[in-house]
mmCIF file of C-alpha atoms and ligand atoms in Angstrom:
data_model
loop_
_atom_site.group_PDB
_atom_site.id
_atom_site.type_symbol
_atom_site.label_atom_id
_atom_site.label_comp_id
_atom_site.label_asym_id
_atom_site.label_seq_id
_atom_site.Cartn_x
_atom_site.Cartn_y
_atom_site.Cartn_z
ATOM 1 C CA MET Q 84 -20.790 28.957 23.689
ATOM 2 C CA LYS Q 85 -23.180 26.923 25.602
ATOM 3 C CA ALA Q 86 -25.547 24.540 23.878
ATOM 4 C CA LYS Q 87 -28.527 25.365 26.051
ATOM 5 C CA SER Q 88 -28.721 29.039 25.070
ATOM 6 C CA LYS Q 89 -28.097 28.178 21.051
ATOM 7 C CA LYS Q 90 -31.942 29.324 20.518
ATOM 8 C CA LEU Q 91 -31.170 32.561 21.957
ATOM 9 C CA THR Q 92 -28.071 33.070 20.332
ATOM 10 C CA ASN Q 93 -29.514 32.330 16.894
ATOM 11 C CA LEU Q 94 -32.260 34.701 17.450
ATOM 12 C CA LEU Q 95 -29.934 37.142 18.107
ATOM 13 C CA LEU Q 96 -27.564 36.584 15.412
ATOM 14 C CA THR Q 97 -30.491 36.516 12.857
ATOM 15 C CA ILE Q 98 -31.764 39.902 14.249
ATOM 16 C CA LEU Q 99 -28.359 41.598 14.348
ATOM 17 C CA GLN Q 100 -27.665 40.425 10.800
ATOM 18 C CA THR Q 101 -30.568 41.872 9.067
ATOM 19 C CA TYR Q 102 -30.142 43.767 6.203
ATOM 20 C CA ALA Q 103 -31.956 46.999 5.190
ATOM 21 C CA ARG Q 104 -32.691 45.235 1.871
ATOM 22 C CA GLU Q 105 -33.845 41.539 1.729
ATOM 23 C CA ILE Q 106 -35.924 39.790 -0.903
ATOM 24 C CA GLY Q 107 -38.737 37.673 0.243
ATOM 25 C CA CYS Q 108 -39.518 33.879 -0.450
ATOM 26 C CA ASP Q 109 -41.438 34.740 -4.001
ATOM 27 C CA THR Q 110 -38.214 36.419 -5.471
ATOM 28 C CA CYS Q 111 -35.789 33.675 -4.092
ATOM 29 C CA PHE Q 112 -37.912 31.131 -5.563
ATOM 30 C CA GLU Q 113 -37.827 33.010 -9.195
ATOM 31 C CA HIS Q 114 -34.080 32.980 -9.212
ATOM 32 C CA LEU Q 115 -33.620 29.483 -7.409
ATOM 33 C CA ASP Q 116 -33.198 27.531 -10.578
ATOM 34 C CA ARG Q 117 -30.584 29.642 -12.122
ATOM 35 C CA TYR Q 118 -28.787 29.955 -8.880
ATOM 36 C CA VAL Q 119 -28.465 26.306 -8.216
ATOM 37 C CA GLU Q 120 -27.307 25.517 -11.570
ATOM 38 C CA MET Q 121 -24.516 28.191 -11.254
ATOM 39 C CA THR Q 122 -23.566 26.489 -7.954
ATOM 40 C CA LEU Q 123 -23.244 23.004 -9.709
ATOM 41 C CA ALA Q 124 -21.537 24.770 -12.461
ATOM 42 C CA GLY Q 125 -18.995 25.794 -9.755
ATOM 43 C CA LYS Q 126 -19.539 29.238 -10.307
ATOM 44 C CA ASP Q 127 -19.871 31.893 -7.253
ATOM 45 C CA ALA Q 128 -23.729 32.258 -7.214
ATOM 46 C CA SER Q 129 -23.514 34.057 -3.901
ATOM 47 C CA ALA Q 130 -21.446 36.659 -5.628
ATOM 48 C CA VAL Q 131 -23.561 37.101 -8.538
ATOM 49 C CA MET Q 132 -26.824 36.837 -6.552
ATOM 50 C CA PRO Q 133 -26.284 38.043 -3.205
ATOM 51 C CA LEU Q 134 -29.723 38.768 -2.197
ATOM 52 C CA VAL Q 135 -30.541 35.204 -2.761
ATOM 53 C CA TYR Q 136 -27.683 34.024 -0.925
ATOM 54 C CA ARG Q 137 -28.608 36.235 1.979
ATOM 55 C CA HIS Q 138 -32.264 34.861 1.660
ATOM 56 C CA LEU Q 139 -31.299 31.190 1.654
ATOM 57 C CA GLN Q 140 -29.181 32.081 5.118
ATOM 58 C CA THR Q 141 -32.397 33.413 6.736
ATOM 59 C CA CYS Q 142 -35.389 31.302 5.473
ATOM 60 C CA PRO Q 143 -35.068 27.856 6.601
ATOM 61 C CA ALA Q 144 -37.879 26.817 4.267
ATOM 62 C CA CYS Q 145 -36.287 28.172 1.069
ATOM 63 C CA ARG Q 146 -33.000 26.650 2.171
ATOM 64 C CA GLU Q 147 -34.683 23.518 2.552
ATOM 65 C CA GLU Q 148 -35.963 23.559 -0.968
ATOM 66 C CA TYR Q 149 -32.831 24.657 -2.058
ATOM 67 C CA GLU Q 150 -30.772 22.072 -0.677
ATOM 68 C CA ALA Q 151 -33.298 19.269 -2.105
ATOM 69 C CA LEU Q 152 -32.856 20.947 -5.523
ATOM 70 C CA LEU Q 153 -29.141 20.793 -5.402
ATOM 71 C CA LYS Q 154 -29.463 17.283 -4.607
ATOM 72 C CA VAL Q 155 -31.558 16.034 -7.237
ATOM 73 C CA LEU Q 156 -29.718 18.028 -9.801
ATOM 74 C CA LYS Q 157 -26.141 16.425 -8.605
ATOM 75 C CA ARG Q 158 -27.738 13.139 -9.411
ATOM 76 C CA SER Q 159 -29.083 13.647 -12.644
ATOM 77 C CA MET S 144 -28.908 11.417 -17.064
ATOM 78 C CA THR S 145 -28.821 13.803 -19.934
ATOM 79 C CA ASP S 146 -31.993 15.829 -20.772
ATOM 80 C CA GLU S 147 -32.503 15.006 -24.359
ATOM 81 C CA ARG S 148 -35.142 17.780 -24.872
ATOM 82 C CA THR S 149 -34.067 21.220 -25.337
ATOM 83 C CA ASN S 150 -36.037 23.883 -23.332
ATOM 84 C CA ASP S 151 -37.776 25.098 -26.692
ATOM 85 C CA LEU S 152 -38.866 21.531 -27.548
ATOM 86 C CA TRP S 153 -40.231 21.000 -23.860
ATOM 87 C CA LEU S 154 -42.164 24.070 -24.227
ATOM 88 C CA ARG S 155 -43.261 23.226 -28.027
ATOM 89 C CA ASP S 156 -44.570 19.667 -26.693
ATOM 90 C CA LEU S 157 -46.294 21.179 -23.459
ATOM 91 C CA GLU S 158 -47.819 24.328 -24.537
ATOM 92 C CA GLY S 159 -51.587 24.291 -25.663
ATOM 93 C CA GLN S 160 -52.657 20.710 -25.847
ATOM 94 C CA PRO S 161 -49.464 18.853 -24.485
ATOM 95 C CA SER S 162 -48.260 15.927 -26.287
ATOM 96 C CA PRO S 163 -48.959 12.733 -24.063
ATOM 97 C CA GLN S 164 -45.405 11.607 -24.567
ATOM 98 C CA ALA S 165 -43.906 15.003 -23.061
ATOM 99 C CA LEU S 166 -46.005 14.654 -20.118
ATOM 100 C CA THR S 167 -44.965 11.000 -19.595
ATOM 101 C CA ASP S 168 -41.526 11.923 -19.979
ATOM 102 C CA LEU S 169 -41.896 14.942 -17.490
ATOM 103 C CA ARG S 170 -43.832 13.278 -15.013
ATOM 104 C CA GLU S 171 -41.253 10.063 -14.979
ATOM 105 C CA ARG S 172 -38.310 12.689 -14.274
ATOM 106 C CA LEU S 173 -40.153 14.448 -11.473
ATOM 107 C CA LEU S 174 -41.182 11.182 -9.992
ATOM 108 C CA ARG S 175 -37.356 10.393 -10.135
ATOM 109 C CA GLY S 176 -36.252 13.320 -8.694
ATOM 110 C CA LEU S 177 -38.612 13.397 -5.658
ATOM 111 C CA ARG S 178 -38.201 10.002 -4.773
ATOM 112 C CA TYR S 179 -34.185 10.829 -4.393
ATOM 113 C CA ALA S 180 -35.039 13.958 -2.721
ATOM 114 C CA LEU S 181 -37.199 12.599 -0.164
ATOM 115 C CA LYS S 182 -35.210 9.242 0.095
ATOM 116 C CA GLN S 183 -34.632 9.662 3.896
ATOM 117 C CA ARG S 184 -37.989 10.410 4.811
ATOM 118 C CA TYR S 185 -39.338 6.846 5.961
ATOM 119 C CA HIS S 186 -42.846 8.006 6.365
ATOM 120 C CA ILE S 187 -43.495 8.884 2.845
ATOM 121 C CA THR S 188 -45.023 6.389 0.314
ATOM 122 C CA GLU S 189 -44.852 5.866 -3.368
ATOM 123 C CA SER S 190 -48.617 7.381 -3.554
ATOM 124 C CA ASP S 191 -47.702 10.481 -1.760
ATOM 125 C CA ILE S 192 -44.879 11.087 -4.251
ATOM 126 C CA GLU S 193 -47.198 10.415 -7.318
ATOM 127 C CA ASP S 194 -49.784 13.158 -5.435
ATOM 128 C CA PHE S 195 -46.939 15.567 -5.468
ATOM 129 C CA VAL S 196 -46.083 15.018 -8.983
ATOM 130 C CA GLN S 197 -49.570 15.322 -10.016
ATOM 131 C CA ASP S 198 -49.935 18.425 -8.228
ATOM 132 C CA ALA S 199 -46.624 19.745 -9.649
ATOM 133 C CA LEU S 200 -47.440 18.808 -13.156
ATOM 134 C CA VAL S 201 -50.768 21.145 -12.904
ATOM 135 C CA LYS S 202 -48.904 24.009 -11.603
ATOM 136 C CA ILE S 203 -46.118 23.499 -14.465
ATOM 137 C CA LEU S 204 -48.553 23.367 -17.061
ATOM 138 C CA ASP S 205 -50.266 26.603 -15.557
ATOM 139 C CA ASN S 206 -47.027 28.665 -15.246
ATOM 140 C CA LEU S 207 -45.250 27.776 -18.585
ATOM 141 C CA ASP S 208 -45.678 31.241 -19.511
ATOM 142 C CA THR S 209 -43.461 32.282 -16.477
ATOM 143 C CA PHE S 210 -40.535 30.112 -17.380
ATOM 144 C CA ARG S 211 -38.124 32.692 -18.698
ATOM 145 C CA GLY S 212 -35.389 29.951 -20.077
ATOM 146 C CA GLU S 213 -32.849 31.371 -17.295
ATOM 147 C CA SER S 214 -32.109 27.515 -16.563
ATOM 148 C CA ARG S 215 -32.705 24.357 -18.071
ATOM 149 C CA PHE S 216 -36.408 23.504 -18.104
ATOM 150 C CA LEU S 217 -36.042 20.464 -15.876
ATOM 151 C CA THR S 218 -34.359 22.443 -13.400
ATOM 152 C CA TRP S 219 -37.191 24.714 -13.265
ATOM 153 C CA ALA S 220 -39.874 21.927 -13.100
ATOM 154 C CA HIS S 221 -37.916 20.288 -10.396
ATOM 155 C CA LYS S 222 -38.012 23.505 -8.372
ATOM 156 C CA ILE S 223 -41.778 23.407 -8.513
ATOM 157 C CA ALA S 224 -42.127 19.845 -7.689
ATOM 158 C CA ILE S 225 -39.828 20.194 -4.679
ATOM 159 C CA ARG S 226 -41.905 23.393 -3.256
ATOM 160 C CA VAL S 227 -45.183 21.553 -3.787
ATOM 161 C CA ALA S 228 -43.898 18.397 -1.895
ATOM 162 C CA PHE S 229 -42.057 20.017 0.947
ATOM 163 C CA SER S 230 -45.069 22.533 1.643
ATOM 164 C CA GLU S 231 -47.438 19.596 1.653
ATOM 165 C CA LEU S 232 -44.950 17.813 3.885
ATOM 166 C CA ARG S 233 -44.877 20.756 6.174
ATOM 167 C CA ARG S 234 -48.450 21.235 6.342
ATOM 168 C CA LYS S 235 -49.292 17.455 7.265
ATOM 169 C CA ARG S 236 -46.541 17.804 10.074
ATOM 170 C CA TRP S 237 -47.986 20.977 11.569
ATOM 171 C CA GLU S 238 -51.611 20.356 10.931
ATOM 172 C CA ASN S 239 -52.612 19.512 14.670
ATOM 173 C CA VAL S 240 -50.879 22.459 16.132
ATOM 174 C CA SER S 241 -52.572 25.908 16.426
ATOM 175 C CA LEU S 242 -50.766 29.285 16.640
ATOM 176 C CA GLN S 243 -52.915 29.787 19.865
ATOM 177 C CA ASP S 244 -51.112 26.564 21.171
ATOM 178 C CA LEU S 245 -47.881 27.835 20.291
ATOM 179 C CA VAL S 246 -48.098 31.579 21.129
ATOM 180 C CA PRO S 247 -50.680 32.010 23.853
ATOM 181 C CA GLU S 248 -52.279 35.391 23.591
ATOM 182 C CA THR S 249 -52.073 35.732 27.266
ATOM 183 C CA LEU S 250 -48.476 36.971 26.932
ATOM 184 C CA GLY S 251 -47.945 40.084 28.831
ATOM 185 C CA SER S 252 -51.047 40.110 30.961
ATOM 186 C CA ASP S 253 -50.703 40.074 34.440
ATOM 187 C CA SER S 254 -50.849 36.264 34.930
ATOM 188 C CA ALA S 255 -47.840 34.731 36.740
ATOM 189 C CA ASP S 256 -46.949 32.614 33.677
ATOM 190 C CA ALA S 257 -47.141 35.589 31.234
ATOM 191 C CA SER S 258 -43.772 37.256 31.976
ATOM 192 C CA PRO S 259 -42.243 38.504 29.034
ATOM 193 C CA LEU S 260 -39.480 35.807 29.515
ATOM 194 C CA ALA S 261 -41.858 33.011 29.673
ATOM 195 C CA TRP S 262 -41.639 31.946 26.162
ATOM 196 C CA LEU S 263 -37.840 32.674 25.641
ATOM 197 C CA PRO S 264 -36.033 29.514 26.619
ATOM 198 C CA SER S 265 -34.967 30.303 30.284
ATOM 199 C CA ASP S 266 -32.142 27.621 31.166
ATOM 200 C CA GLN S 267 -30.684 27.044 34.532
ATOM 201 C CA VAL S 268 -27.888 29.442 34.087
ATOM 202 C CA SER S 269 -26.454 30.924 37.353
ATOM 203 C CA PRO S 270 -26.604 34.756 37.069
ATOM 204 C CA GLU S 271 -22.869 35.017 38.197
ATOM 205 C CA GLN S 272 -21.763 32.546 35.340
ATOM 206 C CA ASP S 273 -23.668 34.186 32.592
ATOM 207 C CA VAL S 274 -24.410 37.694 33.369
ATOM 208 C CA THR S 275 -24.302 38.809 29.728
ATOM 209 C CA GLN S 276 -26.580 36.202 28.204
ATOM 210 C CA GLN S 277 -29.119 36.760 31.170
ATOM 211 C CA ASN S 278 -29.006 40.432 30.390
ATOM 212 C CA LEU S 279 -29.080 40.162 26.849
ATOM 213 C CA ARG S 280 -32.112 37.566 26.994
ATOM 214 C CA ALA S 281 -34.055 40.170 29.336
ATOM 215 C CA LEU S 282 -33.414 42.950 26.819
ATOM 216 C CA LEU S 283 -34.348 41.125 23.872
ATOM 217 C CA ALA S 284 -37.628 39.986 25.717
ATOM 218 C CA GLN S 285 -38.601 43.226 26.553
ATOM 219 C CA LEU S 286 -37.829 44.739 23.083
ATOM 220 C CA ILE S 287 -39.822 42.039 21.475
ATOM 221 C CA GLN S 288 -42.537 42.759 23.992
ATOM 222 C CA GLU S 289 -42.594 46.676 23.637
ATOM 223 C CA GLU S 290 -41.374 47.235 20.082
ATOM 224 C CA LEU S 291 -43.306 44.822 17.847
ATOM 225 C CA THR S 292 -46.804 44.841 16.822
ATOM 226 C CA ASP S 293 -49.006 41.974 17.961
ATOM 227 C CA LEU S 294 -48.883 40.411 14.779
ATOM 228 C CA GLN S 295 -45.071 40.775 14.354
ATOM 229 C CA ARG S 296 -44.434 39.288 17.762
ATOM 230 C CA GLN S 297 -46.856 36.241 17.451
ATOM 231 C CA ALA S 298 -45.089 35.717 13.955
ATOM 232 C CA LEU S 299 -41.746 35.827 15.298
ATOM 233 C CA ILE S 300 -42.312 33.828 18.372
ATOM 234 C CA ALA S 301 -43.909 31.088 16.233
ATOM 235 C CA VAL S 302 -41.153 31.080 13.591
ATOM 236 C CA ALA S 303 -38.101 31.824 15.682
ATOM 237 C CA ILE S 304 -38.779 30.278 18.979
ATOM 238 C CA LYS S 305 -41.008 27.608 18.168
ATOM 239 C CA GLY S 306 -39.671 26.509 14.736
ATOM 240 C CA MET S 307 -43.002 26.627 12.987
ATOM 241 C CA PRO S 308 -42.777 26.879 9.199
ATOM 242 C CA LEU S 309 -43.245 30.258 7.760
ATOM 243 C CA GLU S 310 -45.991 29.129 5.537
ATOM 244 C CA GLU S 311 -47.564 27.352 8.078
ATOM 245 C CA VAL S 312 -47.717 30.297 10.369
ATOM 246 C CA ALA S 313 -48.767 32.273 7.336
ATOM 247 C CA ARG S 314 -51.752 29.982 6.621
ATOM 248 C CA ARG S 315 -52.895 30.446 10.260
ATOM 249 C CA MET S 316 -52.677 34.163 9.903
ATOM 250 C CA ASP S 317 -54.296 34.192 6.513
ATOM 251 C CA THR S 318 -51.256 35.493 4.748
ATOM 252 C CA ASN S 319 -48.802 33.971 2.653
ATOM 253 C CA ARG S 320 -45.100 32.841 3.109
ATOM 254 C CA ASN S 321 -43.753 35.734 1.255
ATOM 255 C CA ALA S 322 -45.763 38.485 2.913
ATOM 256 C CA LEU S 323 -45.069 36.896 6.289
ATOM 257 C CA TYR S 324 -41.316 37.000 5.430
ATOM 258 C CA LYS S 325 -41.436 40.642 5.048
ATOM 259 C CA LEU S 326 -43.507 41.189 8.118
ATOM 260 C CA LEU S 327 -40.547 39.449 9.897
ATOM 261 C CA HIS S 328 -38.018 41.376 8.210
ATOM 262 C CA ASP S 329 -39.545 44.502 9.498
ATOM 263 C CA ALA S 330 -39.629 43.048 12.971
ATOM 264 C CA ARG S 331 -36.068 42.116 12.717
ATOM 265 C CA LYS S 332 -35.014 45.635 11.386
ATOM 266 C CA ARG S 333 -36.825 47.094 14.212
ATOM 267 C CA LEU S 334 -35.208 44.862 16.915
ATOM 268 C CA LYS S 335 -31.786 45.314 15.343
ATOM 269 C CA GLN S 336 -31.851 49.134 15.518
ATOM 270 C CA GLN S 337 -33.087 48.772 19.054
ATOM 271 C CA LEU S 338 -30.555 46.336 20.125
ATOM 272 C CA GLU S 339 -28.074 48.775 18.502
ATOM 273 C CA ALA S 340 -29.393 51.721 20.465
ATOM 274 C CA HIS S 341 -28.823 49.725 23.571
ATOM 275 C CA GLY S 342 -25.117 49.287 22.533
ATOM 276 C CA VAL S 343 -25.468 45.477 21.046
ATOM 277 C CA THR S 344 -23.893 45.075 17.807
ATOM 278 C CA VAL S 345 -22.938 41.765 15.853
ATOM 279 C CA GLU S 346 -19.347 42.332 16.407
ATOM 280 C CA GLU S 347 -19.813 42.872 20.244
ATOM 281 C CA PHE S 348 -22.148 40.379 20.388
ATOM 282 C CA MET S 349 -19.885 37.656 18.745
ATOM 283 C CA GLY S 350 -16.923 38.665 20.820
ATOM 284 C CA THR S 351 -18.833 38.562 24.121
ATOM 285 C CA PHE S 352 -20.225 35.136 23.376
ATOM 286 C CA SER S 353 -16.748 33.483 21.816
ATOM 287 C CA ALA S 354 -15.073 34.522 24.923
ATOM 288 C CA GLU S 355 -17.206 32.556 26.819
ATOM 289 C CA LYS S 356 -16.501 29.172 25.801
HETATM 290 ZN ZN1 ZN X 33 -38.330 32.248 2.289
#
């Protein structure tokens, strides 16, 4: 795929992969601590909390915070 | 680093009149966490980090009753500190950008620049070479123009095309990040439905594009 149309491709993919049921940032945030701990324990958090997983795929801000939290906890 | 306090102990020491020692310990943990999380961001000073932690501590103490014990207390506390810090960083980074600059309201009027395609990155691809992409781009632009409300269109362009963070778009629209996510979710659902009505499915789309390497 040509890199120059990456934005268009991403936008189309985001739209086409929209689910009827998605959670918002607040619900994602509520479950994020448990989700991260499960991930760190080597459990399949995405299977237990698919809606959180899906939100993290769709929402860059929550994704960024998830990655930061994972990083901090990995170290402590 | 191990957490020497249990969740119950953290709560006992922080509820009501917090014990100075517990506050100091918590503050120290959060400082260490944020320093590490923000290590690669060179423009952030120690005093920024102290401010973030101060704000986070207030939030944590105010919201102790919402901690449900589903994780370690410190995990929950770090989560709050990270949100405080990243929200503030996003705010600073975008503070001089108005929504009006990003998404001109002339969109769709009859001035020459206001073609529905103007805001979708138009790359110099020859039509023969990339007919499918061109058609999809035109279709998507048309759907965004015709099927979305003004608010949905403005938010989608700012977030998905211009890359402005949700909460920053939300602030400028007098709403919040969560509500804006839902507004965009509705917009995506609408566009998906319309794309599918035009025969564009995710399977077909992936097929077309991967065949064009
Ligand atoms: Zn989110």
